[in-house]
Every structure is written in structure tokens, then in C-alpha cells.
CSV table of C-alpha atoms in Angstrom, one decimal:
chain,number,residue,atom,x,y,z
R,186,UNK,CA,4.7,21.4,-5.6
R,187,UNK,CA,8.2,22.3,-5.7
R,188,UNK,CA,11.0,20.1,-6.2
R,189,UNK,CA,12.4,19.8,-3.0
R,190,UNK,CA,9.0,19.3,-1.3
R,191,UNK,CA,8.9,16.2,-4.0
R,192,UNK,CA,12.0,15.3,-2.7
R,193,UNK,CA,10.5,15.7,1.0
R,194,UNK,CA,7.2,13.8,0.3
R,195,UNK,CA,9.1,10.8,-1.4
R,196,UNK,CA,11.3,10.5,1.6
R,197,UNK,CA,8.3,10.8,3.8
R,198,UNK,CA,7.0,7.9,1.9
R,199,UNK,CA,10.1,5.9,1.6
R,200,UNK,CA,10.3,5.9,5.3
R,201,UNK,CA,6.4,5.3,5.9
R,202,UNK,CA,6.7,2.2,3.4
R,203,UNK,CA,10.0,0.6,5.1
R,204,UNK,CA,8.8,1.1,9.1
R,205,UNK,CA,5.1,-0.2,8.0
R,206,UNK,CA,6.6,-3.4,6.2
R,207,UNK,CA,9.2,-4.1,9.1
R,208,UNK,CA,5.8,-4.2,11.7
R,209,UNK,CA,3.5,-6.0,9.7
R,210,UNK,CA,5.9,-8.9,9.5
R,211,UNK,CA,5.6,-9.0,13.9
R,212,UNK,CA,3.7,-12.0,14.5
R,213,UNK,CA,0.4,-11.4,14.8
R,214,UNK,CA,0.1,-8.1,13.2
R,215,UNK,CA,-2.6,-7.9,10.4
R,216,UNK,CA,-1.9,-3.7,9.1
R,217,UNK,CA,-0.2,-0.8,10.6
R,218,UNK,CA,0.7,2.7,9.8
R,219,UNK,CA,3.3,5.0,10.7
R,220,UNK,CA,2.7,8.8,11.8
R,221,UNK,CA,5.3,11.3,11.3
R,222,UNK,CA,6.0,15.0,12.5
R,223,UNK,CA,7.1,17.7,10.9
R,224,UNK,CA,10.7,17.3,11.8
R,225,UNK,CA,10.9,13.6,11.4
R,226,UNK,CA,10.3,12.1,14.6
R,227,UNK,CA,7.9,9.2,15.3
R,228,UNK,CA,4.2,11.1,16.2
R,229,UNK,CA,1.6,7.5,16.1
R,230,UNK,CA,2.0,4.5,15.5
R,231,UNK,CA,-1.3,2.3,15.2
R,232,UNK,CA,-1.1,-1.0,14.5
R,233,UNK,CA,-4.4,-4.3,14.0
R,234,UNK,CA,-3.6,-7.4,15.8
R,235,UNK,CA,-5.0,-10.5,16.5
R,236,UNK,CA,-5.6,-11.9,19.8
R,237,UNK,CA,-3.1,-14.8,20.0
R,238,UNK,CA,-0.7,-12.2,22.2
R,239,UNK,CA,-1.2,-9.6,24.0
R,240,UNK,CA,-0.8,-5.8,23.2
R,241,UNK,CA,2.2,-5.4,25.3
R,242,UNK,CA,3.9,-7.9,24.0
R,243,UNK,CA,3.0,-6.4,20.2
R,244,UNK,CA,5.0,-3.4,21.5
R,245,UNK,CA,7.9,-4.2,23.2
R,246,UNK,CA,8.4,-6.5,19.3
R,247,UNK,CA,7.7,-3.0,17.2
R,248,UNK,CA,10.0,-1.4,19.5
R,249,UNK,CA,12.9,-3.8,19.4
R,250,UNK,CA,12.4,-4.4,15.5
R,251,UNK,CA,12.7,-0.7,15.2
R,252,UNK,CA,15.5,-0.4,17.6
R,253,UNK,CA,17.2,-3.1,15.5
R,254,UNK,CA,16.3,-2.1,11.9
R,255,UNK,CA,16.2,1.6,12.1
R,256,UNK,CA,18.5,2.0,15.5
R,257,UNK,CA,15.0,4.0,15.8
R,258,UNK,CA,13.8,4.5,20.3
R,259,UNK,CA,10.4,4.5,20.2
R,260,UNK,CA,8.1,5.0,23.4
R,261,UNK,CA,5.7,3.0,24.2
R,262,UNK,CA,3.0,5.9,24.4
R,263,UNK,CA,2.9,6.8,21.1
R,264,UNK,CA,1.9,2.8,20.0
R,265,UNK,CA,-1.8,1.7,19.8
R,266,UNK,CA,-2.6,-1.4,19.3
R,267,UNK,CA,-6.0,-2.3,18.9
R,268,UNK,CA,-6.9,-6.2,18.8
R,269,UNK,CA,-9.4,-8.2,16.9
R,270,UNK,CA,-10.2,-12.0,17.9
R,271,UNK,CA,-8.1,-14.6,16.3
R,272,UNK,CA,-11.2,-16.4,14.3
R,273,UNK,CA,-12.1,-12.5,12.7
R,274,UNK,CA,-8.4,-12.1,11.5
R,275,UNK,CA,-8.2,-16.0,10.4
R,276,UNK,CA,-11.2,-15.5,8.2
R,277,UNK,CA,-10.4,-12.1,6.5
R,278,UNK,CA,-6.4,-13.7,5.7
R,279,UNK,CA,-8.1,-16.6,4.2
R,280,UNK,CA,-9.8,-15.3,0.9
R,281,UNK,CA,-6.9,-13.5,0.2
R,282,UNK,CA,-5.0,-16.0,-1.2
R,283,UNK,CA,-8.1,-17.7,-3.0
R,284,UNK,CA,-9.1,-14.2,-4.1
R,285,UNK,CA,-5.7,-13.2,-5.7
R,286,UNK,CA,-4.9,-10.7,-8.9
R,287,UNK,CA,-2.3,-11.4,-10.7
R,288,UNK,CA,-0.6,-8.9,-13.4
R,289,UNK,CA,-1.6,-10.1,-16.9
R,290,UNK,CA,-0.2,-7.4,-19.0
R,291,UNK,CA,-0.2,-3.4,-20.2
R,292,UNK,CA,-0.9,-2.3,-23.3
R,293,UNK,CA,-0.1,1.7,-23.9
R,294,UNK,CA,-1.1,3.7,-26.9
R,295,UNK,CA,0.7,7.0,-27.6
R,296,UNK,CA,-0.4,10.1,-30.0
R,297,UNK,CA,0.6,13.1,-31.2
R,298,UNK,CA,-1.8,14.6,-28.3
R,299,UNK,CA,-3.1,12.0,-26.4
R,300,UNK,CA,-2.1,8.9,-24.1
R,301,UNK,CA,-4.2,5.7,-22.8
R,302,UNK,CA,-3.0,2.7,-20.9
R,303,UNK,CA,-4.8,-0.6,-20.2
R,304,UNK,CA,-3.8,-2.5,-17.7
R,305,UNK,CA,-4.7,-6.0,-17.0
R,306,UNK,CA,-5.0,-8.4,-14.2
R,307,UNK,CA,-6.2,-11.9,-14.1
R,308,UNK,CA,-8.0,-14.1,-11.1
R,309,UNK,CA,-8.9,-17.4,-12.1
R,310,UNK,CA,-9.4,-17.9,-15.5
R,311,UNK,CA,-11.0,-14.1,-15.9
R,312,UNK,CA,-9.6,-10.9,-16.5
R,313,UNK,CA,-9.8,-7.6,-15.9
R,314,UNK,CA,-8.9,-4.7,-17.4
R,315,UNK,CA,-8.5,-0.9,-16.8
R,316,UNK,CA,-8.3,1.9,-18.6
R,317,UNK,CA,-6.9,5.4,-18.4
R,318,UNK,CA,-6.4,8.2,-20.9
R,319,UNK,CA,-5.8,12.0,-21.2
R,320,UNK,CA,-4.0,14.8,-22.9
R,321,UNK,CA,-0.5,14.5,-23.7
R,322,UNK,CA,1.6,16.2,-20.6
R,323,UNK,CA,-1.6,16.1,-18.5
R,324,UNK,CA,0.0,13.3,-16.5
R,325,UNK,CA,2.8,11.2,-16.3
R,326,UNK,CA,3.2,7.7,-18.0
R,327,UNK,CA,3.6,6.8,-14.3
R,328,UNK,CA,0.7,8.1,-12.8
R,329,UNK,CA,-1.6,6.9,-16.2
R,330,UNK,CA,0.2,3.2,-15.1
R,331,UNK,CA,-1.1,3.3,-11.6
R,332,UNK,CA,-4.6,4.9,-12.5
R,333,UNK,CA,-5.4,2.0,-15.0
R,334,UNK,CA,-4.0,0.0,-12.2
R,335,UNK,CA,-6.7,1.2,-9.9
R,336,UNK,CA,-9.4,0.9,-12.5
R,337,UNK,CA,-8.7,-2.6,-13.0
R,338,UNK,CA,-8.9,-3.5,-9.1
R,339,UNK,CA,-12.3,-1.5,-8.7
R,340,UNK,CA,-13.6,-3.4,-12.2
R,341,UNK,CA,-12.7,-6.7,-10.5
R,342,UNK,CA,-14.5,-5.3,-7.3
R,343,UNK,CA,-17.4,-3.8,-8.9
R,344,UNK,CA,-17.9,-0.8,-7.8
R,345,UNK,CA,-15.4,2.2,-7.4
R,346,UNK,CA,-13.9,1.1,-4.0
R,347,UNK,CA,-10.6,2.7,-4.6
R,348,UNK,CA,-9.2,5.9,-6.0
R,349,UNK,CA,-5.6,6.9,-6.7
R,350,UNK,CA,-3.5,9.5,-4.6
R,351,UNK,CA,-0.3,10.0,-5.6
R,352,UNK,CA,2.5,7.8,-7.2
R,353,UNK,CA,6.0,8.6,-6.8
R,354,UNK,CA,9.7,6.8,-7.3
R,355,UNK,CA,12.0,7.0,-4.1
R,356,UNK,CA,15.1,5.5,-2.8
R,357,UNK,CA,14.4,2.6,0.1
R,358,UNK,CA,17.3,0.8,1.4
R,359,UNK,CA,19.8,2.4,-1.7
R,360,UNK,CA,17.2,0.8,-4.3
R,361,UNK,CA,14.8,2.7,-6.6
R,362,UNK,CA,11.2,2.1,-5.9
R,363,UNK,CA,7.9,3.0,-6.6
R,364,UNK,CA,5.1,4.1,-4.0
R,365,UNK,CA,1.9,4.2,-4.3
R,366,UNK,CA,-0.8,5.6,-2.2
R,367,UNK,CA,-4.4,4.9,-2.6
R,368,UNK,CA,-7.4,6.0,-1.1
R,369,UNK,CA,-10.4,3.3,0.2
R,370,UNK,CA,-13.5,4.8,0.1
R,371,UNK,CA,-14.9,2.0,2.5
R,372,UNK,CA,-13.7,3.8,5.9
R,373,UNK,CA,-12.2,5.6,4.3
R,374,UNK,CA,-8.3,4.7,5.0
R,375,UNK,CA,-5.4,5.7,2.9
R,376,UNK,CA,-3.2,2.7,1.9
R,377,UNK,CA,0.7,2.7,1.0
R,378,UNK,CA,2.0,0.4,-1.3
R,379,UNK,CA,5.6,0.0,-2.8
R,380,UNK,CA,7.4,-2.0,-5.2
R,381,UNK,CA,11.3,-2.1,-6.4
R,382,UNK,CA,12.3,-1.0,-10.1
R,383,UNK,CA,13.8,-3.3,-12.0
R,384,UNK,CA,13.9,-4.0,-15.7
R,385,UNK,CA,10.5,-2.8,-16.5
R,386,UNK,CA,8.8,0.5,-14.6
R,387,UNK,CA,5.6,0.0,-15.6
R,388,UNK,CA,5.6,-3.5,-14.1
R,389,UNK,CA,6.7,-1.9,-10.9
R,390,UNK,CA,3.8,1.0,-10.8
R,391,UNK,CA,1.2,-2.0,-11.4
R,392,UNK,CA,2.8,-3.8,-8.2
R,393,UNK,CA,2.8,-1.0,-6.1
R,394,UNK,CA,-0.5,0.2,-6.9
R,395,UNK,CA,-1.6,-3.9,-6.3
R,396,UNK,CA,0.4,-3.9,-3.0
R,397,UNK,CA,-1.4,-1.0,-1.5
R,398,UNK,CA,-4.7,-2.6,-1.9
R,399,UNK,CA,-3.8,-6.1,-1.3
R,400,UNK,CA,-4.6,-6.9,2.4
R,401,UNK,CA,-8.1,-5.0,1.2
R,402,UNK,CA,-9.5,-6.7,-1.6
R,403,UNK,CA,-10.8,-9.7,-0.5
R,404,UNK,CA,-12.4,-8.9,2.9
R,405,UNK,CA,-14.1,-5.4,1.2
R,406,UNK,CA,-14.9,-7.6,-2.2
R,407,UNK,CA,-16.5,-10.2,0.3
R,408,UNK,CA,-18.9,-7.3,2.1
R,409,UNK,CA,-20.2,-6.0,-1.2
């Protein structure tokens, strides 16, 4: 991959990740996801909601917030919404905050030829850690992070639910971030995740990686 079809892909992201937050924060909207077309414009847009109001009225909010936010039109055709009763959306929002990881710490060890990170998140009073290593130049620091990340979640899961796709650092709103886009094997569905950089990256790579799984985690842990 070239640079400029980086610079393509992060701005794809960067997009995806902004428009997807914005519509999960509608009332009543548990996930969405964003499709776009080759020359930008606005292709899908699914979205899961509960039952407490109806899909039309899902739409005309994604459309105004849009309108508003993004000074974005959007059609009403190109929105799904698919609904899910209100006790089913209750139940899987629930164990989410009593199920909750919480970055405990990194640890990275660096040779003259090799790499390995160990990331580790806490629930409760246990932890769990991850582990990543290779080569040196193989990968980036930054895709190591986020693949220790991912290790960790799957360790606290336990069983490989998750697998990494791609990590990247884009501009959202004028701030550096990082996104992160991870693969569930239960469906399978590919998640985004994204989280600003401030004073330390790797912190931010272990967010985003967390935030693209987060809605997941409990309800998939649960089924297991």
C-alpha cells in the first residue's frame, strides 16, 4: 500500500469513526455503521435500535444529526434500521458495565532483533494479560500495541473471539487519533474503534483497540 492510499484509508476511517459515534449517541440506538463509495458519498447506513421509537423516527434524528454535524443530506433510502425489543437491548447494555476492562498497564521489551509487548487489562480484582512479539521491522510498535491488546480481550474471553485488522493514526475533528479495526469472529462483523493521542501513544492504541470491542464483550463473553 502506497502512501497516498494510507492517506485515503485513514480518512476513510476518520470519517467512518466520527458519523458512527455521532448515531450511536441518537436515543435509542444500540451500534451502527457507515457505508461509503468510492467517491465519498453516503452508500448504507445500517443502524440496531431498540423498540422504544419507531424506525422513522430513528431516521429523520440520523438525518438531522448529520445535517447538523456534518452539513451531510442524507436520504432516507439508503438508512436501515432494524429493531430489537426493548427488554433484549436492556439486558445485553446491562453486563456491560458490570463486565468492564480496564487498562492496567504495558510493558515492552526491545532487542537488537526482536520486539514483544504485554499488555494488561484488569476486571475485578483479576487481570489479564496479552502478549505479542516478532522480528524487529516486521511490524510497527503500533500495530504490536493493538495485537497484545487484542490478545488480552480474547484471554479475558477465552477463546479467540477477536482478531486484529488494521491500526492506523488519522486526523478527526483537527486532533490526532488512533483507529482501530477488529474483526469478530462471532458473526463475523468488523468493529471500528478510535481513541485521541495525547501524552502517551501506546495508551491510546490500547483504547482504541478496547473501544472497538466494547459494546461486544459482555453479550459474546455471556453466550460462551
Amino acid at each position: 500500500m502506497n502512501v497516498s492510499e494510507r492517506e485515503t484509508r485513514s480518512s476513510e476511517m476518520s470519517r467512518e469513526v466520527a458519523w458512527k459515534n455521532l448515531i450511536c449517541k441518537i436515543d435509542g440506538v444500540q451500534s451502527a455503521r457507515v457505508v461509503f463509495g468510492e467517491r465519498g458519498e453516503v452508500e448504507e447506513i445500517h443502524v440496531i435500535a431498540d423498540e422504544r421509537r419507531t424506525a422513522k423516527q430513528v431516521t429523520r434524528d440520523i438525518q438531522s444529526a448529520l445535517m447538523a454535524a456534518f452539513d451531510a443530506e442524507i436520504d432516507y433510502r439508503v438508512i436501515s434500521v432494524a429493531r430489537i425489543p426493548v427488554e433484549e437491548s436492556r439486558e445485553e447494555s446491562l453486563p456491560v458495565q458490570n463486565v468492564r476492562l480496564l487498562y492496567e498497564g504495558i510493558d515492552l521489551h526491545s532487542q537488537r532483533d526482536s520486539m514483544s509487548v504485554g499488555v494488561r487489562l484488569g476486571c475485578g480484582d483479576r487481570e489479564y494479560e496479552g502478549l505479542a512479539s516478532c522480528q524487529s521491522g516486521a511490524f510497527s510498535r503500533q500495530r504490536m500495541v493493538a495485537m497484545a491488546t487484542v490478545s488480552a480481550i480474547n484471554e479475558f474471553m477465552g477463546a479467540p473471539v477477536f482478531e486484529l485488522i488494521d491500526v492506523q493514526t488519522a486526523q478527526v475533528s483537527g486532533r490526532a487519533a488512533v483507529l482501530a479495526s477488529v474483526n469478530c469472529v462471532k458473526g463475523p462483523e468488523l468493529l471500528l474503534g478510535g481513541a485521541f493521542l495525547r501524552d502517551d501513544a501506546d495508551k491510546a492504541v490500547v483504547k482504541a483497540t478496547m473501544d472497538a470491542v466494547n459494546r461486544r464483550v459482555s453479550y459474546i463473553k455471556r453466550s460462551l
